[in-house]
mmCIF file of C-alpha atoms and ligand atoms in Angstrom:
data_model
loop_
_atom_site.group_PDB
_atom_site.id
_atom_site.type_symbol
_atom_site.label_atom_id
_atom_site.label_comp_id
_atom_site.label_asym_id
_atom_site.label_seq_id
_atom_site.Cartn_x
_atom_site.Cartn_y
_atom_site.Cartn_z
ATOM 1 C CA MET A 1 63.300 82.663 143.871
ATOM 2 C CA GLU A 2 62.992 81.078 140.460
ATOM 3 C CA SER A 3 66.222 80.136 138.810
ATOM 4 C CA GLN A 4 66.969 81.708 135.450
ATOM 5 C CA SER A 5 67.597 79.504 132.451
ATOM 6 C CA VAL A 6 70.847 79.791 130.593
ATOM 7 C CA ASP A 7 68.936 81.256 127.674
ATOM 8 C CA GLU A 8 67.658 84.165 129.771
ATOM 9 C CA LEU A 9 71.207 84.929 130.864
ATOM 10 C CA LEU A 10 72.569 85.022 127.299
ATOM 11 C CA PRO A 11 72.847 88.477 125.765
ATOM 12 C CA PRO A 12 71.446 88.848 122.228
ATOM 13 C CA GLU A 13 73.703 88.218 119.255
ATOM 14 C CA ARG A 14 74.342 91.525 117.577
ATOM 15 C CA MET A 15 76.184 92.607 114.496
ATOM 16 C CA LEU A 16 78.505 95.282 115.887
ATOM 17 C CA MET A 17 78.989 98.085 113.371
ATOM 18 C CA GLY A 18 79.336 100.987 115.753
ATOM 19 C CA PRO A 19 82.464 102.848 117.021
ATOM 20 C CA GLY A 20 83.532 99.765 118.978
ATOM 21 C CA PRO A 21 83.394 97.177 120.244
ATOM 22 C CA SER A 22 83.516 95.221 116.960
ATOM 23 C CA ASP A 23 82.493 91.596 116.434
ATOM 24 C CA VAL A 24 85.060 89.259 117.993
ATOM 25 C CA HIS A 25 86.660 86.765 115.694
ATOM 26 C CA PRO A 26 85.633 83.159 116.639
ATOM 27 C CA ARG A 27 89.330 82.202 117.087
ATOM 28 C CA VAL A 28 89.755 85.088 119.491
ATOM 29 C CA LEU A 29 86.674 84.048 121.443
ATOM 30 C CA GLN A 30 88.060 80.533 121.750
ATOM 31 C CA ALA A 31 91.419 81.812 122.960
ATOM 32 C CA PHE A 32 89.592 84.062 125.458
ATOM 33 C CA SER A 33 87.809 81.071 126.932
ATOM 34 C CA THR A 34 90.872 78.882 127.456
ATOM 35 C CA PRO A 35 91.554 78.306 131.172
ATOM 36 C CA PRO A 36 93.664 81.074 132.676
ATOM 37 C CA VAL A 37 97.051 80.223 134.175
ATOM 38 C CA GLY A 38 98.922 82.289 136.699
ATOM 39 C CA HIS A 39 100.268 85.624 135.530
ATOM 40 C CA LEU A 40 103.830 84.417 136.292
ATOM 41 C CA ASP A 41 103.413 80.917 134.938
ATOM 42 C CA PRO A 42 106.334 80.070 132.646
ATOM 43 C CA SER A 43 103.833 79.337 129.852
ATOM 44 C CA PHE A 44 102.305 82.768 130.317
ATOM 45 C CA VAL A 45 105.686 84.479 130.302
ATOM 46 C CA GLU A 46 106.193 82.964 126.841
ATOM 47 C CA ILE A 47 102.851 84.336 125.713
ATOM 48 C CA MET A 48 103.767 87.798 127.039
ATOM 49 C CA ASP A 49 106.934 87.707 124.933
ATOM 50 C CA GLU A 50 104.926 86.699 121.837
ATOM 51 C CA VAL A 51 102.334 89.378 122.429
ATOM 52 C CA GLN A 52 105.039 92.074 122.742
ATOM 53 C CA SER A 53 106.694 90.927 119.571
ATOM 54 C CA LEU A 54 103.420 90.778 117.688
ATOM 55 C CA LEU A 55 102.514 94.229 118.902
ATOM 56 C CA ARG A 56 105.818 95.591 117.553
ATOM 57 C CA THR A 57 105.025 94.108 114.170
ATOM 58 C CA VAL A 58 101.520 95.548 114.055
ATOM 59 C CA PHE A 59 102.613 99.003 115.349
ATOM 60 C CA GLN A 60 105.567 98.810 112.881
ATOM 61 C CA THR A 61 108.027 99.684 115.606
ATOM 62 C CA GLU A 62 111.232 98.413 117.118
ATOM 63 C CA ASN A 63 110.325 99.976 120.489
ATOM 64 C CA GLU A 64 111.439 97.791 123.390
ATOM 65 C CA TRP A 65 108.719 99.378 125.497
ATOM 66 C CA THR A 66 105.643 97.746 123.859
ATOM 67 C CA ILE A 67 103.011 96.222 126.121
ATOM 68 C CA PRO A 68 99.320 95.561 126.529
ATOM 69 C CA VAL A 69 98.005 97.801 129.321
ATOM 70 C CA SER A 70 95.432 96.264 131.643
ATOM 71 C CA GLY A 71 92.152 97.970 130.897
ATOM 72 C CA THR A 72 90.392 99.489 127.908
ATOM 73 C CA GLY A 73 91.811 102.104 125.479
ATOM 74 C CA SER A 74 91.341 104.829 128.018
ATOM 75 C CA ALA A 75 93.691 103.001 130.352
ATOM 76 C CA ALA A 76 96.354 102.947 127.701
ATOM 77 C CA MET A 77 95.614 106.618 126.924
ATOM 78 C CA GLU A 78 96.025 107.537 130.593
ATOM 79 C CA ALA A 79 99.181 105.379 130.826
ATOM 80 C CA ALA A 80 100.627 107.384 127.915
ATOM 81 C CA ILE A 81 99.652 110.797 129.243
ATOM 82 C CA ALA A 82 100.217 110.184 132.998
ATOM 83 C CA ASN A 83 103.755 108.870 132.426
ATOM 84 C CA VAL A 84 104.968 111.389 129.870
ATOM 85 C CA THR A 85 103.393 114.472 131.435
ATOM 86 C CA GLU A 86 105.283 116.051 134.299
ATOM 87 C CA PRO A 87 103.743 118.641 136.562
ATOM 88 C CA GLY A 88 103.968 122.049 134.805
ATOM 89 C CA ASP A 89 104.401 120.566 131.355
ATOM 90 C CA THR A 90 102.461 122.217 128.536
ATOM 91 C CA VAL A 91 100.696 119.574 126.408
ATOM 92 C CA LEU A 92 99.087 120.298 123.094
ATOM 93 C CA VAL A 93 95.824 118.450 122.637
ATOM 94 C CA PRO A 94 93.612 118.411 119.523
ATOM 95 C CA GLY A 95 90.249 120.321 119.494
ATOM 96 C CA ASN A 96 88.805 118.602 116.413
ATOM 97 C CA GLY A 97 86.928 115.813 118.122
ATOM 98 C CA TYR A 98 85.710 114.176 121.282
ATOM 99 C CA PHE A 99 88.877 112.447 122.405
ATOM 100 C CA GLY A 100 91.042 115.566 122.609
ATOM 101 C CA ASP A 101 88.899 116.727 125.449
ATOM 102 C CA ARG A 102 89.476 113.473 127.328
ATOM 103 C CA MET A 103 93.208 113.949 126.788
ATOM 104 C CA ALA A 104 93.011 117.459 128.218
ATOM 105 C CA LYS A 105 91.295 116.062 131.374
ATOM 106 C CA MET A 106 94.022 113.434 131.824
ATOM 107 C CA VAL A 107 96.760 116.063 131.305
ATOM 108 C CA ARG A 108 95.264 118.250 134.084
ATOM 109 C CA ARG A 109 95.127 115.239 136.522
ATOM 110 C CA ALA A 110 98.785 114.561 135.683
ATOM 111 C CA GLY A 111 99.616 118.134 136.719
ATOM 112 C CA GLY A 112 100.148 119.426 133.165
ATOM 113 C CA GLU A 113 98.623 122.352 131.339
ATOM 114 C CA PRO A 114 96.675 121.455 128.210
ATOM 115 C CA ALA A 115 96.643 123.893 125.293
ATOM 116 C CA THR A 116 94.206 123.151 122.480
ATOM 117 C CA VAL A 117 95.037 123.123 118.800
ATOM 118 C CA ASP A 118 91.679 123.988 117.305
ATOM 119 C CA ALA A 119 90.080 122.779 114.150
ATOM 120 C CA PRO A 120 86.374 122.122 113.353
ATOM 121 C CA TRP A 121 84.936 118.712 114.177
ATOM 122 C CA GLY A 122 85.057 116.733 110.917
ATOM 123 C CA GLU A 123 88.366 118.163 109.814
ATOM 124 C CA PRO A 124 91.968 117.138 110.581
ATOM 125 C CA LEU A 125 94.411 119.336 112.430
ATOM 126 C CA PRO A 126 96.120 121.673 109.956
ATOM 127 C CA VAL A 127 99.893 121.261 110.076
ATOM 128 C CA GLU A 128 100.170 125.094 110.218
ATOM 129 C CA ALA A 129 98.024 125.232 113.335
ATOM 130 C CA VAL A 130 100.284 122.666 115.076
ATOM 131 C CA LYS A 131 103.277 124.764 114.053
ATOM 132 C CA ASP A 132 101.789 127.954 115.398
ATOM 133 C CA ALA A 133 100.761 126.294 118.624
ATOM 134 C CA CYS A 134 104.321 124.870 119.066
ATOM 135 C CA GLU A 135 105.773 128.350 118.581
ATOM 136 C CA SER A 136 103.380 130.094 120.944
ATOM 137 C CA HIS A 137 103.171 127.412 123.677
ATOM 138 C CA ASP A 138 106.508 125.670 123.515
ATOM 139 C CA PRO A 139 104.931 122.362 124.577
ATOM 140 C CA ALA A 140 106.771 119.425 126.185
ATOM 141 C CA VAL A 141 104.213 117.031 124.659
ATOM 142 C CA VAL A 142 102.195 117.100 121.466
ATOM 143 C CA CYS A 143 99.101 114.819 121.257
ATOM 144 C CA PHE A 144 96.960 114.091 118.206
ATOM 145 C CA VAL A 145 94.277 111.529 117.307
ATOM 146 C CA HIS A 146 95.208 109.514 114.280
ATOM 147 C CA ALA A 147 91.697 108.090 113.747
ATOM 148 C CA GLU A 148 88.992 110.257 115.351
ATOM 149 C CA THR A 149 86.116 107.913 116.124
ATOM 150 C CA SER A 150 83.773 110.786 116.893
ATOM 151 C CA THR A 151 84.136 112.405 113.456
ATOM 152 C CA GLY A 152 85.404 109.710 111.111
ATOM 153 C CA VAL A 153 88.541 111.742 110.251
ATOM 154 C CA LYS A 154 91.936 110.235 109.593
ATOM 155 C CA GLN A 155 94.712 112.619 110.393
ATOM 156 C CA PRO A 156 97.004 113.073 107.357
ATOM 157 C CA HIS A 157 100.532 114.519 107.314
ATOM 158 C CA VAL A 158 101.510 112.695 110.530
ATOM 159 C CA SER A 159 105.254 112.954 109.717
ATOM 160 C CA ASP A 160 104.952 116.714 109.306
ATOM 161 C CA ILE A 161 103.327 117.003 112.768
ATOM 162 C CA THR A 162 105.936 114.803 114.456
ATOM 163 C CA GLY A 163 108.719 116.698 112.674
ATOM 164 C CA ILE A 164 107.484 120.045 113.949
ATOM 165 C CA ALA A 165 106.994 118.672 117.486
ATOM 166 C CA HIS A 166 110.545 117.248 117.455
ATOM 167 C CA ASP A 167 112.005 120.582 116.251
ATOM 168 C CA HIS A 168 110.506 122.065 119.394
ATOM 169 C CA GLY A 169 111.832 119.217 121.545
ATOM 170 C CA ALA A 170 108.420 117.803 122.293
ATOM 171 C CA VAL A 171 107.444 114.191 122.647
ATOM 172 C CA VAL A 172 104.565 113.027 120.423
ATOM 173 C CA ILE A 173 101.662 110.956 121.644
ATOM 174 C CA ALA A 174 99.281 109.474 119.039
ATOM 175 C CA ASP A 175 95.831 108.011 119.723
ATOM 176 C CA THR A 176 95.731 105.049 117.390
ATOM 177 C CA VAL A 177 92.765 103.357 118.993
ATOM 178 C CA THR A 178 90.688 103.202 115.739
ATOM 179 C CA SER A 179 93.601 102.865 113.361
ATOM 180 C CA LEU A 180 95.804 99.989 114.677
ATOM 181 C CA GLY A 181 95.081 96.929 112.544
ATOM 182 C CA GLY A 182 92.582 98.822 110.357
ATOM 183 C CA VAL A 183 94.321 101.593 108.481
ATOM 184 C CA GLU A 184 97.968 102.272 107.653
ATOM 185 C CA LEU A 185 100.057 103.095 110.721
ATOM 186 C CA ALA A 186 103.853 103.141 110.862
ATOM 187 C CA VAL A 187 104.927 104.279 114.338
ATOM 188 C CA ASP A 188 108.694 104.401 113.689
ATOM 189 C CA ASP A 189 108.616 105.723 110.114
ATOM 190 C CA TRP A 190 106.198 108.444 111.059
ATOM 191 C CA GLY A 191 108.238 109.523 114.115
ATOM 192 C CA ILE A 192 105.550 108.813 116.687
ATOM 193 C CA ASP A 193 107.079 108.571 120.205
ATOM 194 C CA VAL A 194 104.085 107.105 122.037
ATOM 195 C CA ALA A 195 101.114 105.289 120.533
ATOM 196 C CA TYR A 196 98.250 103.684 122.326
ATOM 197 C CA SER A 197 95.275 101.633 121.122
ATOM 198 C CA ALA A 198 92.529 99.292 122.285
ATOM 199 C CA GLY A 199 91.577 95.640 121.690
ATOM 200 C CA GLN A 200 87.917 96.039 120.768
ATOM 201 C CA LYS A 201 88.232 98.274 117.653
ATOM 202 C CA CYS A 202 90.104 97.086 114.557
ATOM 203 C CA LEU A 203 91.695 94.127 116.408
ATOM 204 C CA SER A 204 88.310 92.627 117.222
ATOM 205 C CA CYS A 205 89.056 91.474 120.768
ATOM 206 C CA PRO A 206 86.894 91.682 123.786
ATOM 207 C CA PRO A 207 87.782 95.002 125.570
ATOM 208 C CA GLY A 208 90.338 94.733 128.343
ATOM 209 C CA ALA A 209 93.983 94.676 127.227
ATOM 210 C CA SER A 210 95.222 97.733 125.297
ATOM 211 C CA PRO A 211 98.341 98.147 123.226
ATOM 212 C CA LEU A 212 100.892 100.820 124.141
ATOM 213 C CA THR A 213 104.321 101.511 122.728
ATOM 214 C CA LEU A 214 106.963 104.104 123.716
ATOM 215 C CA SER A 215 110.241 105.048 122.086
ATOM 216 C CA ASP A 216 113.463 105.223 124.107
ATOM 217 C CA ARG A 217 113.206 109.007 123.801
ATOM 218 C CA ALA A 218 109.748 109.039 125.451
ATOM 219 C CA MET A 219 110.842 106.503 128.063
ATOM 220 C CA ALA A 220 113.821 108.701 128.882
ATOM 221 C CA LYS A 221 111.367 111.502 129.794
ATOM 222 C CA VAL A 222 109.539 109.026 132.041
ATOM 223 C CA THR A 223 112.625 107.692 133.830
ATOM 224 C CA ASP A 224 114.006 111.278 134.306
ATOM 225 C CA ARG A 225 110.934 112.456 136.147
ATOM 226 C CA ASP A 226 111.526 114.407 139.356
ATOM 227 C CA GLU A 227 108.217 113.286 140.768
ATOM 228 C CA PRO A 228 106.748 109.802 140.554
ATOM 229 C CA VAL A 229 103.887 109.188 138.096
ATOM 230 C CA ARG A 230 100.656 110.137 139.806
ATOM 231 C CA SER A 231 99.026 106.806 138.988
ATOM 232 C CA TRP A 232 100.524 103.812 140.742
ATOM 233 C CA TYR A 233 98.668 101.292 138.627
ATOM 234 C CA LEU A 234 99.776 102.741 135.322
ATOM 235 C CA ASP A 235 103.365 103.786 136.307
ATOM 236 C CA LEU A 236 105.527 102.357 133.595
ATOM 237 C CA THR A 237 108.646 102.341 135.717
ATOM 238 C CA GLU A 238 106.798 99.913 138.062
ATOM 239 C CA LEU A 239 105.207 97.963 135.203
ATOM 240 C CA GLY A 240 108.644 97.489 133.688
ATOM 241 C CA SER A 241 109.412 94.939 136.390
ATOM 242 C CA TYR A 242 106.661 92.771 135.169
ATOM 243 C CA TRP A 243 106.933 93.245 131.422
ATOM 244 C CA GLY A 244 110.748 93.605 131.399
ATOM 245 C CA GLU A 245 113.443 91.086 132.212
ATOM 246 C CA GLU A 246 112.612 90.698 135.900
ATOM 247 C CA ARG A 247 109.032 89.298 135.554
ATOM 248 C CA ALA A 248 108.127 90.376 139.005
ATOM 249 C CA TYR A 249 104.551 90.791 140.203
ATOM 250 C CA HIS A 250 103.070 94.304 139.946
ATOM 251 C CA HIS A 251 99.397 93.555 139.403
ATOM 252 C CA THR A 252 97.660 90.465 138.055
ATOM 253 C CA ALA A 253 97.570 90.635 134.281
ATOM 254 C CA PRO A 254 94.176 90.133 132.634
ATOM 255 C CA VAL A 255 95.303 86.774 131.495
ATOM 256 C CA SER A 256 92.286 85.893 129.359
ATOM 257 C CA ASN A 257 92.414 89.238 127.578
ATOM 258 C CA VAL A 258 96.125 88.667 126.835
ATOM 259 C CA TYR A 259 95.235 85.252 125.325
ATOM 260 C CA ALA A 260 92.600 86.960 123.184
ATOM 261 C CA LEU A 261 94.937 89.697 122.143
ATOM 262 C CA ARG A 262 97.636 87.228 121.041
ATOM 263 C CA GLU A 263 95.170 85.379 118.846
ATOM 264 C CA ALA A 264 93.887 88.602 117.365
ATOM 265 C CA LEU A 265 97.385 89.826 116.592
ATOM 266 C CA ARG A 266 98.243 86.454 115.049
ATOM 267 C CA ILE A 267 95.252 86.849 112.784
ATOM 268 C CA VAL A 268 96.436 90.322 111.755
ATOM 269 C CA VAL A 269 99.881 89.012 110.914
ATOM 270 C CA GLU A 270 98.468 86.003 109.011
ATOM 271 C CA GLU A 271 96.278 88.285 106.919
ATOM 272 C CA GLY A 272 99.158 90.743 106.398
ATOM 273 C CA LEU A 273 99.071 94.408 107.393
ATOM 274 C CA GLU A 274 98.629 95.742 103.914
ATOM 275 C CA ALA A 275 95.994 93.199 102.903
ATOM 276 C CA ARG A 276 94.134 94.097 106.066
ATOM 277 C CA TRP A 277 94.244 97.874 105.395
ATOM 278 C CA ASP A 278 93.049 97.113 101.808
ATOM 279 C CA ARG A 279 90.159 95.001 103.100
ATOM 280 C CA HIS A 280 89.004 97.797 105.414
ATOM 281 C CA GLU A 281 89.222 100.268 102.536
ATOM 282 C CA ARG A 282 87.357 98.024 100.107
ATOM 283 C CA VAL A 283 84.598 96.954 102.485
ATOM 284 C CA ALA A 284 84.101 100.374 103.986
ATOM 285 C CA GLY A 285 84.325 101.811 100.472
ATOM 286 C CA ALA A 286 81.340 99.656 99.489
ATOM 287 C CA LEU A 287 79.501 101.007 102.540
ATOM 288 C CA ARG A 288 80.382 104.537 101.523
ATOM 289 C CA ASP A 289 79.193 104.008 97.937
ATOM 290 C CA GLY A 290 75.935 102.593 99.256
ATOM 291 C CA VAL A 291 75.125 105.454 101.578
ATOM 292 C CA THR A 292 76.104 108.100 99.040
ATOM 293 C CA LYS A 293 74.070 106.484 96.194
ATOM 294 C CA MET A 294 71.140 106.303 98.577
ATOM 295 C CA GLY A 295 71.346 110.096 98.768
ATOM 296 C CA LEU A 296 73.289 110.608 102.052
ATOM 297 C CA SER A 297 76.710 112.061 102.468
ATOM 298 C CA LEU A 298 79.769 111.470 104.686
ATOM 299 C CA ASN A 299 80.701 114.183 107.136
ATOM 300 C CA THR A 300 84.321 114.169 105.973
ATOM 301 C CA GLU A 301 86.188 115.108 102.788
ATOM 302 C CA PRO A 302 87.296 112.066 100.789
ATOM 303 C CA ALA A 303 90.969 112.958 101.531
ATOM 304 C CA PHE A 304 90.493 112.451 105.334
ATOM 305 C CA TRP A 305 88.027 109.544 105.158
ATOM 306 C CA LEU A 306 88.606 106.984 107.810
ATOM 307 C CA PRO A 307 87.445 103.528 106.595
ATOM 308 C CA SER A 308 87.164 102.101 110.090
ATOM 309 C CA LEU A 309 84.606 104.783 111.112
ATOM 310 C CA ASN A 310 82.149 106.297 108.746
ATOM 311 C CA ALA A 311 80.329 109.426 109.890
ATOM 312 C CA VAL A 312 77.151 109.516 107.797
ATOM 313 C CA ARG A 313 75.114 112.716 107.715
ATOM 314 C CA LEU A 314 71.390 112.239 108.285
ATOM 315 C CA PRO A 315 68.820 114.101 106.179
ATOM 316 C CA PRO A 316 67.074 116.981 108.018
ATOM 317 C CA GLY A 317 64.086 115.891 110.025
ATOM 318 C CA VAL A 318 65.298 112.360 110.593
ATOM 319 C CA ASP A 319 65.433 111.257 114.222
ATOM 320 C CA ASP A 320 68.813 109.534 114.736
ATOM 321 C CA GLY A 321 67.546 107.739 117.872
ATOM 322 C CA ALA A 322 64.673 106.200 116.023
ATOM 323 C CA VAL A 323 66.948 104.970 113.281
ATOM 324 C CA ILE A 324 69.363 103.454 115.807
ATOM 325 C CA ASP A 325 66.503 101.737 117.731
ATOM 326 C CA HIS A 326 65.067 100.380 114.470
ATOM 327 C CA LEU A 327 68.362 98.875 113.387
ATOM 328 C CA LEU A 328 68.861 97.270 116.819
ATOM 329 C CA SER A 329 65.357 95.865 117.272
ATOM 330 C CA GLU A 330 64.726 94.757 113.731
ATOM 331 C CA TYR A 331 68.206 93.804 112.523
ATOM 332 C CA ASN A 332 70.189 93.162 115.691
ATOM 333 C CA LEU A 333 72.559 95.695 114.269
ATOM 334 C CA GLU A 334 74.455 98.217 116.340
ATOM 335 C CA VAL A 335 75.504 101.582 115.028
ATOM 336 C CA ALA A 336 75.949 104.764 117.106
ATOM 337 C CA ALA A 337 74.834 108.385 117.308
ATOM 338 C CA GLY A 338 77.050 111.401 116.897
ATOM 339 C CA LEU A 339 78.824 112.889 119.919
ATOM 340 C CA GLY A 340 79.306 116.424 121.051
ATOM 341 C CA ALA A 341 79.229 118.975 118.173
ATOM 342 C CA LEU A 342 77.825 116.304 115.804
ATOM 343 C CA SER A 343 75.141 114.961 118.101
ATOM 344 C CA GLY A 344 71.857 114.409 116.262
ATOM 345 C CA ASP A 345 73.471 115.132 112.884
ATOM 346 C CA ILE A 346 75.298 111.934 112.007
ATOM 347 C CA LEU A 347 75.307 108.153 112.458
ATOM 348 C CA ARG A 348 78.638 106.570 113.265
ATOM 349 C CA ILE A 349 79.054 103.306 111.353
ATOM 350 C CA GLY A 350 82.161 101.349 112.156
ATOM 351 C CA CYS A 351 83.866 98.911 109.831
ATOM 352 C CA MET A 352 86.458 97.337 112.032
ATOM 353 C CA GLY A 353 88.423 94.121 111.989
ATOM 354 C CA TYR A 354 86.226 91.031 111.899
ATOM 355 C CA SER A 355 83.177 93.272 111.372
ATOM 356 C CA ALA A 356 84.682 94.685 108.164
ATOM 357 C CA LYS A 357 83.175 92.110 105.820
ATOM 358 C CA PRO A 358 80.884 92.237 102.763
ATOM 359 C CA GLU A 359 77.805 90.638 104.320
ATOM 360 C CA ASN A 360 77.911 93.128 107.179
ATOM 361 C CA VAL A 361 77.985 96.226 105.004
ATOM 362 C CA LEU A 362 75.254 94.762 102.746
ATOM 363 C CA THR A 363 73.126 94.371 105.897
ATOM 364 C CA VAL A 364 73.932 97.863 107.117
ATOM 365 C CA VAL A 365 72.980 99.539 103.822
ATOM 366 C CA ALA A 366 69.768 97.523 103.451
ATOM 367 C CA ALA A 367 68.711 98.082 107.073
ATOM 368 C CA LEU A 368 69.592 101.815 107.000
ATOM 369 C CA GLY A 369 67.550 102.226 103.777
ATOM 370 C CA ASP A 370 64.610 100.567 105.409
ATOM 371 C CA ALA A 371 64.893 102.666 108.614
ATOM 372 C CA LEU A 372 65.073 105.900 106.647
ATOM 373 C CA GLU A 373 62.188 105.071 104.351
ATOM 374 C CA ARG A 374 60.080 104.412 107.398
ATOM 375 C CA GLN A 375 60.775 108.041 108.473
ATOM 376 C CA ASP A 376 59.770 109.176 104.982
ATOM 377 C CA ALA A 377 63.258 110.470 104.320
ATOM 378 C CA SER A 378 63.866 111.066 100.629
ATOM 379 C CA VAL A 379 66.462 108.342 99.976
ATOM 380 C CA ASP A 380 66.736 105.796 97.284
ATOM 381 C CA ALA A 381 67.340 102.642 99.304
ATOM 382 C CA ALA A 382 67.393 100.308 96.328
ATOM 383 C CA ALA A 383 70.081 102.373 94.528
ATOM 384 C CA GLY A 384 72.172 102.401 97.705
ATOM 385 C CA LEU A 385 72.015 98.600 98.059
ATOM 386 C CA GLU A 386 72.813 98.159 94.349
ATOM 387 C CA ALA A 387 75.861 100.438 94.654
ATOM 388 C CA THR A 388 77.179 98.453 97.632
ATOM 389 C CA ARG A 389 76.614 95.168 95.798
ATOM 390 C CA GLN A 390 78.465 96.558 92.728
ATOM 391 C CA ALA A 391 81.434 97.804 94.751
ATOM 392 C CA LEU A 392 81.808 94.431 96.429
ATOM 393 C CA THR A 393 81.809 92.479 93.176
ATOM 394 C CA GLN A 394 84.584 94.588 91.651
HETATM 395 C C1 PLP B 1 87.281 104.066 121.818
HETATM 396 C C2 PLP B 1 88.326 105.113 121.834
HETATM 397 C C3 PLP B 1 88.983 105.510 122.973
HETATM 398 C C4 PLP B 1 88.679 104.961 124.326
HETATM 399 O O1 PLP B 1 88.784 103.639 124.414
HETATM 400 P P1 PLP B 1 87.954 102.813 125.518
HETATM 401 O O2 PLP B 1 88.289 101.432 125.140
HETATM 402 O O3 PLP B 1 86.526 103.137 125.312
HETATM 403 O O4 PLP B 1 88.402 103.137 126.881
HETATM 404 C C5 PLP B 1 89.988 106.474 122.854
HETATM 405 N N1 PLP B 1 90.219 107.052 121.662
HETATM 406 C C6 PLP B 1 89.591 106.773 120.527
HETATM 407 C C7 PLP B 1 89.902 107.471 119.245
HETATM 408 C C8 PLP B 1 88.569 105.792 120.596
HETATM 409 O O5 PLP B 1 87.892 105.494 119.491
#
């Protein structure tokens, strides 16, 4: 057998402008490649403390229970749902995007009964609909997606939703996978009981360690359970022995991912939360200006626009797969297709973390204009690029 050269084993270098992963910051890559120590090494225990404290800062919470879950965002999502949901609990899940459906599946596996709060894909959940659903279903848990990566919608009125849920005695779980470190999020001020996220979206880490935070109120529901959590791996009462005072072995932490996450969180804090949200808004705003001046439109109303994920409507007759292939093969640029109800109609262009920078959106707008002109779509590629350039120089 012929041996492969290192070159052949290296994956291509892409510009990651899809719904995640995003480009990893060079400092984070360096941290990721430092030699792992044991998961109970005194030096690692210090790093764990630092990561927990940085996570509290970035989530804007005082929650003691704030940890990185081993695994990707879905692991943190399942940790949230599996721990908080007791058999027989009614759990409200959102129907306005792809991830509500995943939540419902996890609720069922935890022994709960999901009830959907419906809204069209591309719109946020109306506060009234959450209120009606709370009145008719009397849920124990209310879930919503703060930043819906499938539709590019940012859920507004979060405090109203948590207020209604609390009036009904429910615990609130928020999916903040595509908002943490990218758009404004204030877990405590907004009354969110449980929030989970992922490393590879606006934090620009490699996937593998995923932020999770729970209020004392939410944790009380977990510790008062009659029946143990149905997942051993994600059982927070067990994980507490590792992340809490005791520091006892539960499972081996993904040490390298925790190194990476620490560095990524340090970068967020160095930049400053507000400066970071502003950067996402400014850079994604230039992208939005470019695609709209080109003749395209976003799939969301300006009031619900999510800078970290831009859902761009394609003109009729344009083949989304051909556009995506062209961007990848000619520009090494990754964007994604629509999911579910929006499949074939939109492109999903991320603007997350280290990927949210001027040169990236200039490339996206130029490359997209080229791909669309090749399909004879009636767009003005030059006007789009000029609008992006203008927005970035302001
Ligand atoms: C990416 C994503 C997830 C799932 O995260 P994975 O890291 O793919 O497991 C969940 N919710 C939202 C909103 C996401 O964007």
